[in-house]
Coordinates of C-alpha atoms in Angstrom, one line a residue:
Chain A
M165 CA 269.3 -39.6 78.2
T166 CA 266.9 -37.2 76.6
R167 CA 269.9 -34.8 76.2
L168 CA 271.7 -37.4 74.3
A169 CA 268.7 -38.0 72.0
L170 CA 268.4 -34.2 71.4
L171 CA 272.1 -33.9 70.7
L172 CA 272.2 -36.8 68.3
S173 CA 269.1 -35.8 66.4
T174 CA 270.4 -32.2 66.0
L175 CA 273.7 -33.6 64.8
V176 CA 271.9 -35.8 62.2
L177 CA 269.7 -32.9 61.1
A178 CA 272.7 -30.5 60.7
L179 CA 274.7 -33.1 58.8
F180 CA 271.7 -33.9 56.6
I181 CA 271.4 -30.2 55.6
A182 CA 275.1 -30.0 55.1
A183 CA 275.0 -33.0 52.8
L184 CA 272.3 -31.3 50.8
V185 CA 274.3 -28.1 50.2
V186 CA 277.7 -29.6 49.6
G187 CA 278.4 -30.8 46.1
P188 CA 280.6 -30.4 43.1
A189 CA 278.0 -28.1 41.3
D190 CA 278.4 -24.5 42.5
I191 CA 275.1 -23.6 44.0
G192 CA 274.6 -21.3 47.0
I193 CA 273.2 -22.6 50.3
Y194 CA 270.0 -20.5 50.1
Q195 CA 269.4 -21.2 46.4
S196 CA 269.9 -24.9 46.8
L197 CA 267.4 -25.3 49.7
K198 CA 264.9 -23.1 47.8
A199 CA 265.3 -25.2 44.7
L200 CA 264.6 -28.3 46.8
F201 CA 261.2 -27.1 48.0
V202 CA 260.1 -24.8 45.1
D203 CA 260.2 -26.4 41.6
D204 CA 262.0 -23.9 39.4
E205 CA 261.5 -26.1 36.3
G206 CA 265.3 -25.8 35.8
P207 CA 268.4 -27.8 36.4
M208 CA 268.8 -26.7 40.0
T209 CA 265.7 -28.5 41.2
L210 CA 266.7 -31.5 39.2
V211 CA 270.1 -31.6 40.9
M212 CA 268.6 -31.1 44.4
R213 CA 265.7 -33.6 44.1
E214 CA 267.3 -36.3 41.9
V215 CA 271.0 -36.2 42.9
R216 CA 271.5 -34.7 46.4
L217 CA 268.3 -35.6 48.2
P218 CA 268.5 -39.4 47.4
R219 CA 272.1 -39.4 48.4
A220 CA 271.5 -37.7 51.8
L221 CA 268.4 -39.9 52.4
L222 CA 270.4 -43.1 51.7
A223 CA 273.2 -42.0 53.9
V224 CA 270.7 -41.6 56.8
M225 CA 268.9 -44.9 56.1
I226 CA 272.0 -47.0 55.5
G227 CA 274.1 -45.4 58.3
G228 CA 271.2 -45.9 60.7
S229 CA 270.8 -49.5 59.6
L230 CA 274.4 -50.4 60.0
G231 CA 274.6 -48.7 63.4
L232 CA 271.5 -50.4 64.6
A233 CA 272.6 -53.8 63.3
G234 CA 276.0 -53.4 64.9
A235 CA 274.5 -52.5 68.3
A236 CA 272.0 -55.4 68.1
M237 CA 274.6 -57.9 67.3
Q238 CA 277.0 -56.7 69.9
G239 CA 274.2 -56.7 72.5
Y240 CA 273.1 -60.2 71.6
L241 CA 276.5 -61.8 71.3
R242 CA 277.8 -59.6 74.2
N243 CA 280.9 -59.1 72.1
P244 CA 282.1 -55.6 71.2
L245 CA 283.8 -56.9 68.0
A246 CA 280.6 -57.9 66.2
D247 CA 279.9 -55.8 63.1
P248 CA 277.9 -56.8 60.0
G249 CA 280.7 -55.7 57.7
L250 CA 283.5 -57.4 59.7
I251 CA 281.7 -60.7 60.2
G252 CA 280.9 -61.2 56.5
V253 CA 277.1 -60.3 56.5
S254 CA 277.7 -57.4 54.1
G255 CA 280.0 -59.5 52.0
S256 CA 277.5 -62.2 51.5
A257 CA 274.8 -59.7 50.8
A258 CA 277.0 -58.1 48.1
L259 CA 277.7 -61.5 46.6
A260 CA 274.0 -62.2 46.3
A261 CA 273.4 -58.7 44.9
V262 CA 276.1 -59.2 42.2
L263 CA 274.5 -62.6 41.3
A264 CA 271.1 -61.0 41.0
I265 CA 272.5 -58.3 38.7
Q266 CA 274.4 -60.7 36.5
T267 CA 271.6 -63.2 36.2
G268 CA 269.1 -60.5 35.3
L269 CA 267.0 -61.2 38.4
A270 CA 267.5 -57.7 39.6
A271 CA 266.1 -56.3 36.3
S272 CA 263.1 -58.6 36.2
F273 CA 261.2 -57.1 39.1
A274 CA 261.7 -54.0 41.3
F275 CA 262.6 -55.7 44.5
G276 CA 264.7 -58.5 43.0
L277 CA 267.9 -56.8 44.0
P278 CA 267.2 -56.1 47.7
L279 CA 265.5 -59.4 48.2
S280 CA 268.4 -61.3 46.8
A281 CA 270.8 -59.3 49.0
L282 CA 268.5 -60.1 51.9
A283 CA 268.8 -63.8 51.1
G284 CA 272.6 -63.5 50.9
A285 CA 272.8 -61.7 54.2
L286 CA 270.6 -64.3 55.8
I287 CA 272.9 -67.1 54.8
G288 CA 275.8 -65.0 56.0
V289 CA 274.4 -64.3 59.5
F290 CA 273.3 -67.8 59.8
L291 CA 276.6 -69.3 58.9
V292 CA 278.5 -67.0 61.2
L293 CA 276.2 -67.7 64.1
V294 CA 276.4 -71.5 63.5
L295 CA 280.2 -71.4 63.2
A296 CA 280.7 -69.2 66.2
G297 CA 278.1 -70.9 68.4
P298 CA 275.5 -69.2 70.6
R299 CA 278.0 -67.9 73.1
G300 CA 281.0 -67.9 70.7
S301 CA 284.2 -66.3 72.0
S302 CA 285.5 -63.3 70.2
L303 CA 288.1 -65.4 68.5
T304 CA 285.7 -67.9 66.9
L305 CA 283.3 -65.1 65.9
I306 CA 286.0 -63.1 64.2
L307 CA 287.6 -66.2 62.5
A308 CA 284.2 -67.3 61.2
G309 CA 283.5 -63.8 60.0
I310 CA 286.9 -63.5 58.2
A311 CA 286.3 -66.9 56.5
I312 CA 282.8 -65.9 55.3
S313 CA 284.0 -62.4 54.2
A314 CA 286.9 -63.9 52.3
L315 CA 284.8 -66.5 50.6
A316 CA 282.1 -64.1 49.6
G317 CA 284.6 -61.6 48.4
A318 CA 286.4 -64.2 46.3
F319 CA 283.1 -65.3 44.7
T320 CA 282.0 -61.7 44.1
S321 CA 285.3 -61.1 42.2
L322 CA 285.0 -64.3 40.3
V323 CA 281.4 -63.5 39.1
L324 CA 282.3 -60.0 38.1
N325 CA 285.5 -61.2 36.3
L326 CA 283.5 -63.8 34.3
S327 CA 280.9 -61.2 33.2
P328 CA 280.9 -60.4 29.5
N329 CA 280.5 -56.7 30.4
P330 CA 283.9 -55.0 30.5
F331 CA 282.9 -52.6 33.3
A332 CA 281.9 -55.4 35.6
A333 CA 285.4 -56.2 36.8
N334 CA 285.9 -52.6 37.9
E335 CA 282.9 -52.9 40.2
I336 CA 284.7 -55.2 42.5
V337 CA 285.9 -52.0 44.2
F338 CA 282.4 -50.7 44.6
W339 CA 281.0 -53.9 46.2
M340 CA 283.9 -54.2 48.6
M341 CA 284.1 -50.5 49.6
G342 CA 280.6 -49.0 49.0
S343 CA 279.6 -45.7 47.5
L344 CA 276.6 -43.4 47.4
A345 CA 277.6 -41.7 44.2
D346 CA 274.9 -41.0 41.6
K347 CA 272.1 -42.8 43.4
S348 CA 268.5 -41.9 42.5
M349 CA 265.2 -41.9 44.3
T350 CA 264.5 -45.3 42.8
H351 CA 267.3 -46.7 45.0
V352 CA 265.6 -45.0 48.0
W353 CA 262.2 -46.6 47.4
V354 CA 263.8 -50.0 46.6
A355 CA 265.7 -50.1 49.9
L356 CA 263.2 -48.4 52.2
P357 CA 260.7 -51.2 52.8
L358 CA 263.2 -53.8 53.9
I359 CA 265.2 -51.2 56.0
V360 CA 262.0 -50.1 57.9
L361 CA 260.9 -53.7 58.4
G362 CA 264.4 -54.8 59.6
A363 CA 264.7 -51.8 61.9
L364 CA 261.3 -52.4 63.5
M365 CA 262.3 -56.1 64.1
L366 CA 265.6 -55.0 65.7
A367 CA 263.8 -52.4 67.9
T368 CA 261.6 -55.1 69.4
M369 CA 264.8 -56.8 70.7
A370 CA 265.4 -53.9 73.2
R371 CA 263.9 -55.5 76.3
G372 CA 265.4 -58.9 75.5
L373 CA 268.8 -57.5 75.1
D374 CA 268.6 -55.7 78.4
A375 CA 267.6 -58.9 80.1
L376 CA 270.4 -60.8 78.4
T377 CA 273.0 -58.7 80.1
L378 CA 272.1 -60.6 83.3
G379 CA 272.9 -63.9 81.6
E380 CA 270.8 -66.3 79.6
D381 CA 269.3 -68.1 82.5
A382 CA 268.1 -64.9 84.1
A383 CA 266.7 -63.7 80.8
E384 CA 264.7 -66.9 80.4
A385 CA 263.5 -66.6 84.0
M386 CA 262.2 -63.1 83.0
G387 CA 260.2 -64.6 80.2
I388 CA 262.4 -63.8 77.3
G389 CA 262.4 -66.4 74.5
L390 CA 266.0 -66.8 73.5
R391 CA 265.1 -68.6 70.3
R392 CA 262.8 -65.8 69.3
I393 CA 265.4 -63.2 70.0
R394 CA 267.9 -65.1 68.0
L395 CA 265.6 -65.4 65.0
T396 CA 264.6 -61.7 65.2
L397 CA 268.3 -60.8 65.2
I398 CA 269.1 -62.9 62.2
F399 CA 266.1 -61.6 60.1
G400 CA 266.4 -58.0 61.3
T401 CA 270.1 -57.8 60.6
A402 CA 269.8 -59.5 57.3
A403 CA 267.0 -57.2 56.2
V404 CA 268.7 -53.9 57.0
V405 CA 272.2 -55.0 55.9
G406 CA 270.9 -56.7 52.8
A407 CA 268.9 -53.7 51.6
S408 CA 271.7 -51.3 52.4
T409 CA 274.3 -53.4 50.6
A410 CA 272.1 -53.9 47.6
V411 CA 272.1 -50.2 46.8
A412 CA 275.4 -49.0 48.3
G413 CA 277.8 -51.9 48.4
A414 CA 279.5 -53.2 51.6
I415 CA 280.3 -50.3 53.9
G416 CA 282.4 -51.5 56.8
F417 CA 283.1 -50.4 60.4
V418 CA 280.0 -48.2 60.9
G419 CA 278.4 -50.9 63.1
L420 CA 281.6 -51.4 65.0
V421 CA 282.6 -47.8 65.6
V422 CA 279.3 -46.2 66.5
P423 CA 278.1 -48.5 69.3
H424 CA 281.6 -48.4 70.8
L425 CA 281.7 -44.6 70.9
L426 CA 278.2 -44.3 72.3
R427 CA 278.3 -47.1 74.9
P428 CA 279.6 -44.9 77.7
F429 CA 276.8 -42.4 77.2
V430 CA 273.9 -44.8 77.5
G431 CA 275.0 -46.4 80.8
A432 CA 275.8 -49.7 78.9
R433 CA 272.1 -50.4 78.5
P434 CA 271.7 -52.3 75.1
S435 CA 268.2 -51.0 74.7
R436 CA 269.3 -47.4 74.7
L437 CA 272.3 -48.2 72.6
L438 CA 270.1 -49.5 69.9
W439 CA 268.4 -46.2 69.0
A440 CA 271.5 -44.1 69.9
S441 CA 273.5 -46.2 67.5
A442 CA 270.9 -45.8 64.7
F443 CA 271.3 -42.0 65.1
G444 CA 275.0 -42.2 65.4
G445 CA 275.4 -44.4 62.4
A446 CA 273.3 -42.0 60.3
A447 CA 275.5 -39.1 61.5
M448 CA 278.7 -41.0 60.8
L449 CA 277.7 -42.0 57.2
L450 CA 276.5 -38.5 56.4
A451 CA 279.8 -37.1 57.6
A452 CA 281.8 -39.7 55.7
D453 CA 279.8 -39.0 52.5
I454 CA 280.3 -35.2 52.9
A455 CA 284.1 -35.9 53.4
V456 CA 284.2 -38.0 50.3
R457 CA 282.7 -35.2 48.2
A458 CA 284.7 -32.4 49.9
I459 CA 288.1 -34.0 49.7
L460 CA 288.2 -35.5 46.2
P461 CA 285.0 -34.5 44.4
A462 CA 286.1 -35.7 41.0
R463 CA 287.6 -39.0 42.0
D464 CA 284.6 -40.9 43.3
L465 CA 286.4 -41.9 46.5
K466 CA 284.7 -44.9 48.0
L467 CA 282.8 -44.5 51.3
G468 CA 284.3 -47.6 52.7
V469 CA 287.8 -46.0 52.5
V470 CA 286.8 -43.3 54.9
T471 CA 284.9 -45.5 57.3
A472 CA 287.8 -47.9 57.3
L473 CA 290.3 -45.2 58.0
V474 CA 288.3 -44.3 61.1
G475 CA 287.2 -47.8 62.0
A476 CA 290.3 -49.9 61.5
P477 CA 292.5 -48.2 64.2
L478 CA 289.6 -48.5 66.6
F479 CA 289.2 -52.1 65.8
L480 CA 292.9 -52.7 66.5
H481 CA 292.5 -50.8 69.8
L482 CA 289.5 -53.1 70.7
I483 CA 291.6 -56.2 69.9
Y484 CA 294.4 -54.8 72.1
L485 CA 291.9 -54.2 75.0
T486 CA 290.4 -57.7 74.6
R487 CA 293.9 -59.3 74.8
R488 CA 294.8 -57.3 77.9
E489 CA 291.6 -58.4 79.6
G490 CA 292.7 -61.9 78.8
L491 CA 289.4 -62.9 77.2
Chain B
M532 CA 298.8 -57.0 19.0
N533 CA 296.7 -53.9 19.7
L534 CA 293.2 -53.1 18.4
C535 CA 294.2 -49.8 16.9
T536 CA 297.5 -50.7 15.5
D537 CA 295.9 -53.8 14.0
Q538 CA 293.4 -51.7 12.1
L539 CA 296.1 -49.3 10.9
A540 CA 298.3 -52.2 9.8
M541 CA 295.4 -53.9 7.9
M542 CA 294.8 -50.7 6.0
V543 CA 298.4 -50.0 5.1
A544 CA 299.9 -53.5 4.8
G545 CA 300.5 -55.1 1.4
E546 CA 299.4 -58.6 0.4
G547 CA 301.0 -61.3 2.6
Q548 CA 302.8 -58.7 4.8
L549 CA 300.5 -59.1 7.8
M550 CA 300.4 -62.4 9.6
S551 CA 298.3 -62.1 12.7
V552 CA 296.1 -59.5 14.4
S553 CA 294.7 -59.4 18.0
Y554 CA 291.5 -61.2 18.8
L555 CA 290.0 -57.7 19.5
A556 CA 290.2 -56.8 15.9
S557 CA 287.5 -59.4 15.2
A558 CA 285.2 -58.2 18.0
P559 CA 282.4 -56.3 16.2
R560 CA 281.8 -53.9 19.2
S561 CA 285.3 -52.5 19.2
S562 CA 286.7 -53.1 15.7
A563 CA 285.6 -51.4 12.5
M564 CA 287.4 -54.0 10.4
V565 CA 285.9 -57.3 11.5
K566 CA 285.7 -58.7 8.0
Q567 CA 289.3 -58.0 7.1
A568 CA 290.5 -59.3 10.5
A569 CA 288.9 -62.7 9.8
R570 CA 291.6 -63.3 7.1
F571 CA 294.4 -63.3 9.7
Q572 CA 295.3 -65.6 12.5
A573 CA 294.2 -64.1 15.9
N574 CA 296.5 -63.6 18.8
H575 CA 295.8 -62.7 22.4
G576 CA 298.8 -60.6 23.0
L577 CA 300.7 -63.3 24.8
A578 CA 304.5 -63.5 24.4
E579 CA 304.6 -67.3 23.8
E580 CA 302.0 -67.5 21.0
I581 CA 303.6 -64.5 19.3
Y582 CA 307.1 -65.9 19.6
L583 CA 306.0 -69.2 18.2
M584 CA 304.8 -67.4 15.0
Q585 CA 308.4 -66.2 14.6
P586 CA 307.4 -62.8 13.1
D587 CA 310.0 -60.4 11.5
L588 CA 308.3 -57.5 13.3
V589 CA 305.7 -57.0 16.0
I590 CA 303.7 -53.8 16.1
A591 CA 302.4 -53.0 19.6
G592 CA 300.5 -50.1 21.1
S593 CA 302.1 -48.2 24.0
F594 CA 299.3 -49.5 26.2
S595 CA 300.0 -53.2 25.4
T596 CA 301.3 -55.2 28.3
R597 CA 304.8 -54.0 29.1
A598 CA 305.9 -57.5 30.3
T599 CA 305.0 -59.0 26.9
V600 CA 306.7 -56.4 24.9
D601 CA 309.8 -56.6 27.0
M602 CA 309.9 -60.3 26.8
L603 CA 309.6 -60.3 23.0
K604 CA 312.5 -57.8 22.8
R605 CA 314.6 -60.1 25.0
L606 CA 313.8 -63.0 22.7
G607 CA 315.3 -61.0 19.9
I608 CA 312.1 -60.0 18.0
P609 CA 312.0 -56.4 16.8
V610 CA 309.0 -54.6 18.3
V611 CA 307.7 -51.2 17.2
V612 CA 305.6 -49.4 19.8
V613 CA 303.0 -47.0 18.3
D614 CA 301.4 -44.4 20.6
P615 CA 297.6 -44.0 20.6
A616 CA 296.1 -41.1 18.7
Y617 CA 294.8 -38.2 20.8
S618 CA 293.8 -35.9 18.0
L619 CA 293.0 -36.0 14.3
E620 CA 296.5 -34.7 13.6
D621 CA 297.7 -37.9 15.3
V622 CA 295.6 -40.0 13.0
R623 CA 297.6 -38.7 10.0
A624 CA 300.9 -39.1 11.9
R625 CA 300.1 -42.7 12.8
L626 CA 299.1 -43.6 9.2
T627 CA 302.4 -42.2 8.0
Q628 CA 304.4 -44.0 10.7
M629 CA 302.7 -47.3 9.9
G630 CA 303.6 -46.7 6.2
E631 CA 307.2 -46.3 7.1
V632 CA 307.2 -49.3 9.4
L633 CA 305.7 -51.6 6.8
G634 CA 307.6 -50.0 3.9
Q635 CA 304.3 -48.9 2.3
Q636 CA 304.8 -45.1 2.2
D637 CA 302.8 -44.6 -0.9
R638 CA 299.7 -46.4 0.4
A639 CA 299.9 -44.5 3.6
A640 CA 300.3 -41.2 1.8
Q641 CA 297.2 -42.0 -0.3
L642 CA 295.2 -42.8 2.9
V643 CA 296.3 -39.5 4.5
T644 CA 295.3 -37.5 1.4
D645 CA 291.9 -39.1 1.3
F646 CA 291.5 -38.5 5.1
D647 CA 292.4 -34.8 4.7
A648 CA 290.1 -34.3 1.8
Q649 CA 287.1 -35.7 3.7
L650 CA 288.0 -33.8 6.8
A651 CA 288.1 -30.5 5.0
A652 CA 284.6 -31.1 3.8
Y653 CA 283.3 -31.2 7.4
R654 CA 285.3 -28.1 8.5
S655 CA 283.3 -25.7 6.4
D656 CA 279.8 -24.3 6.9
I657 CA 279.3 -24.3 10.7
E658 CA 277.3 -21.3 12.0
T659 CA 276.0 -22.3 15.4
R660 CA 277.5 -24.8 17.7
P661 CA 275.0 -26.7 19.8
R662 CA 276.4 -27.9 23.2
A663 CA 276.9 -31.6 23.6
A664 CA 278.0 -33.8 26.5
L665 CA 279.8 -37.0 26.1
Y666 CA 278.8 -39.3 28.9
Y667 CA 280.1 -42.9 29.3
A668 CA 279.8 -45.6 31.9
N669 CA 280.8 -44.6 35.4
G670 CA 280.2 -40.9 34.5
Y671 CA 283.3 -40.5 32.4
T672 CA 283.5 -37.7 29.8
S673 CA 286.2 -36.6 27.3
G674 CA 287.7 -33.1 27.0
D675 CA 289.0 -31.3 24.0
K676 CA 292.5 -32.9 24.0
T677 CA 291.0 -36.3 23.3
L678 CA 290.1 -38.0 20.0
A679 CA 286.4 -38.0 21.0
G680 CA 286.6 -34.3 21.9
Q681 CA 288.1 -33.5 18.5
I682 CA 285.4 -35.6 16.7
L683 CA 282.8 -33.4 18.4
A684 CA 284.6 -30.2 17.5
T685 CA 285.0 -31.2 13.9
A686 CA 281.4 -32.1 13.6
G687 CA 280.5 -28.6 14.9
L688 CA 279.4 -29.4 18.4
A689 CA 280.6 -27.6 21.5
N690 CA 281.8 -29.9 24.2
I691 CA 280.4 -29.4 27.7
A692 CA 283.4 -31.0 29.3
A693 CA 285.6 -28.3 27.9
E694 CA 283.4 -25.6 29.4
Q695 CA 283.8 -27.3 32.8
G696 CA 287.5 -27.3 32.5
F697 CA 288.2 -30.9 31.4
S698 CA 290.9 -31.2 28.8
A699 CA 291.6 -34.9 29.1
S700 CA 289.1 -37.6 30.2
G701 CA 287.6 -37.6 33.6
I702 CA 284.6 -38.2 35.7
I703 CA 282.0 -35.4 35.4
P704 CA 279.8 -35.3 38.5
L705 CA 276.1 -35.9 37.6
E706 CA 275.1 -32.6 39.2
V707 CA 277.7 -30.6 37.2
L708 CA 276.3 -32.2 34.0
A709 CA 272.8 -31.3 35.0
M710 CA 273.7 -27.7 35.8
A711 CA 275.5 -27.3 32.5
Q712 CA 272.2 -28.1 30.6
P713 CA 273.7 -29.6 27.4
D714 CA 271.6 -29.5 24.2
T715 CA 272.3 -33.2 23.8
V716 CA 273.8 -36.1 25.7
I717 CA 275.8 -38.6 23.7
T718 CA 276.3 -41.9 25.5
S719 CA 278.2 -45.1 24.7
R720 CA 276.1 -48.1 23.7
P721 CA 275.5 -50.6 26.6
Y722 CA 277.4 -53.8 26.6
P723 CA 275.6 -57.1 27.1
A724 CA 274.9 -58.2 30.7
A725 CA 274.1 -55.5 33.3
S726 CA 276.7 -53.6 35.2
R727 CA 276.4 -50.9 37.8
A728 CA 278.8 -48.7 35.9
E729 CA 276.3 -48.4 33.0
E730 CA 273.3 -48.0 35.3
V731 CA 274.2 -44.3 35.7
K732 CA 273.2 -43.7 32.1
G733 CA 269.6 -44.4 33.1
H734 CA 269.6 -42.0 36.1
P735 CA 266.6 -39.7 36.2
V736 CA 268.8 -36.7 35.6
I737 CA 270.1 -38.1 32.4
E738 CA 266.6 -39.0 31.3
A739 CA 265.4 -35.5 32.1
L740 CA 268.3 -34.1 30.1
R741 CA 267.4 -36.3 27.2
R742 CA 263.6 -35.7 27.2
S743 CA 262.5 -33.7 24.2
R744 CA 266.0 -33.4 23.0
P745 CA 267.7 -35.4 20.2
E746 CA 270.0 -38.0 21.6
A747 CA 272.7 -40.1 20.1
S748 CA 274.8 -43.0 21.1
M749 CA 278.2 -43.7 19.7
T750 CA 279.4 -46.7 17.8
D751 CA 282.5 -47.7 19.8
S752 CA 284.3 -49.1 16.8
D753 CA 284.4 -45.7 15.1
W754 CA 285.3 -43.8 18.2
V755 CA 288.0 -45.7 20.1
C756 CA 290.8 -45.8 17.5
G757 CA 292.7 -43.1 15.7
T758 CA 292.0 -44.5 12.2
P759 CA 290.2 -42.9 9.2
F760 CA 287.1 -44.5 10.6
V761 CA 286.7 -41.5 12.9
L762 CA 285.3 -39.9 9.8
R763 CA 282.2 -42.1 10.2
A764 CA 281.9 -40.9 13.8
I765 CA 282.2 -37.3 12.6
D766 CA 279.5 -38.0 10.1
D767 CA 277.1 -39.4 12.7
M768 CA 277.7 -36.3 14.8
V769 CA 277.1 -33.9 11.9
A770 CA 273.8 -35.7 11.3
L771 CA 273.0 -35.1 15.0
R772 CA 273.9 -31.4 14.7
R773 CA 271.7 -31.0 11.6
E774 CA 268.8 -32.7 13.4
M775 CA 269.1 -30.4 16.4
Q776 CA 269.3 -27.3 14.2
D777 CA 266.2 -28.4 12.2
A778 CA 264.4 -29.1 15.4
R779 CA 265.1 -25.6 16.6
Q780 CA 263.8 -23.9 13.4

């Protein structure tokens, strides 16, 4: 338990430092870390503080958010296939973000973009939960998710194709795949408040989720308000996923892979899985972002490509398991 | 049916020789000959509208839709495909080619002579070469083997992209750009309506590079096509270089 916490936090820290020292500009490890802390008035500090630091911070924040949201959703729905990307929450957040950018709402005030994405994500979670029902089977959940994802994706493409800006259409890829390239500290400050708020909300669900493993009646008997849990889940997930998607696009599979990998180590207790998945998600996204920069530095490979390459086979494996168990 | 061949054709063609140009030739952002283009019927590069005009000849760019060009050929309409210009030398070659295609060799030769004369004026008197970076939406830049790169070189600016090993166009990572410390950053002008691709031009790193340095933006219509209008782009860049040299003294 504490060993796992120690291990995961060391991993995140190590990857965070690696993310800071890996990059297309040729700067030594010692030099780059020194430039980060001591302002040399030159380009090196600029690169470290304005290019690499925000990128690494965002990877931690967004990866953590997605891992946490995935674990919370899977705990609440008691369904290992739930993932904010897969069930269309990220997609609807991306649609709302695109609308905010195209209508100029995003430019009108600082938090216009993340708040719109939050609204989009809220609608997404809400629709999926309504369509799939409170104890929805895997099948209805995934079907509802696919429908919402496809719809949101189609509208996103439509809006970007109609834009008078010739670059907008190319951005369909960004919104569907996600990327952390060329982000600045502004993006960090814009996303941070909602991510912290959402993460705190999801963290309060820990006890409720543990109780829910005994069944809903037992949970109610223990004094857990199911309505409140449900609302916390909806708002918490929408806040973290909305803010993440607003700055980095829809990055899939993190919320699916991480809880699945960590579940055996936490004794299947959803409360422990929550924080473990937050750490795990941060580590996964940091690693993916390092991979993106190390493999094809000049090609702006999208993050979602890497996470999907890891996540999709696992998803197929999960479906296979589900079928075999006859659920 | 291509922005660049349209403009070449409008310059070279005689009265009544040209029938239609693409709608892009009338778009003020990309075309340098909007006024002239208004005199012709606009087409959208679609096979059926062009076929219905029954032209004797269609001039297309090599980046025009292949399907359209192939269909027009199948329908028996002669199509000349003109390659885009990647250098100032190409500009002369395209003018000459256009003259041959339209049977206006003399007009084309005159245009080439004028072009050469003006170009020669820029090539003299360059002592120091300030280092410039071209930076477009999505972090694209152009190396020396591109028209934009040659415009810079002719105007007496050294191209950062070439230092970093770009010969053609490519994405220059923001941090590489920052480490290269260019003397000026030249960006494309933003299009209407926001896009994430253009947001990168407002990144704090770019702003820091621009602070206390002269900056410039390029007028797309002078830069995109290999026509004598590149001289105007060169002129803008020479002005920028002078401004930088004055600032240093």
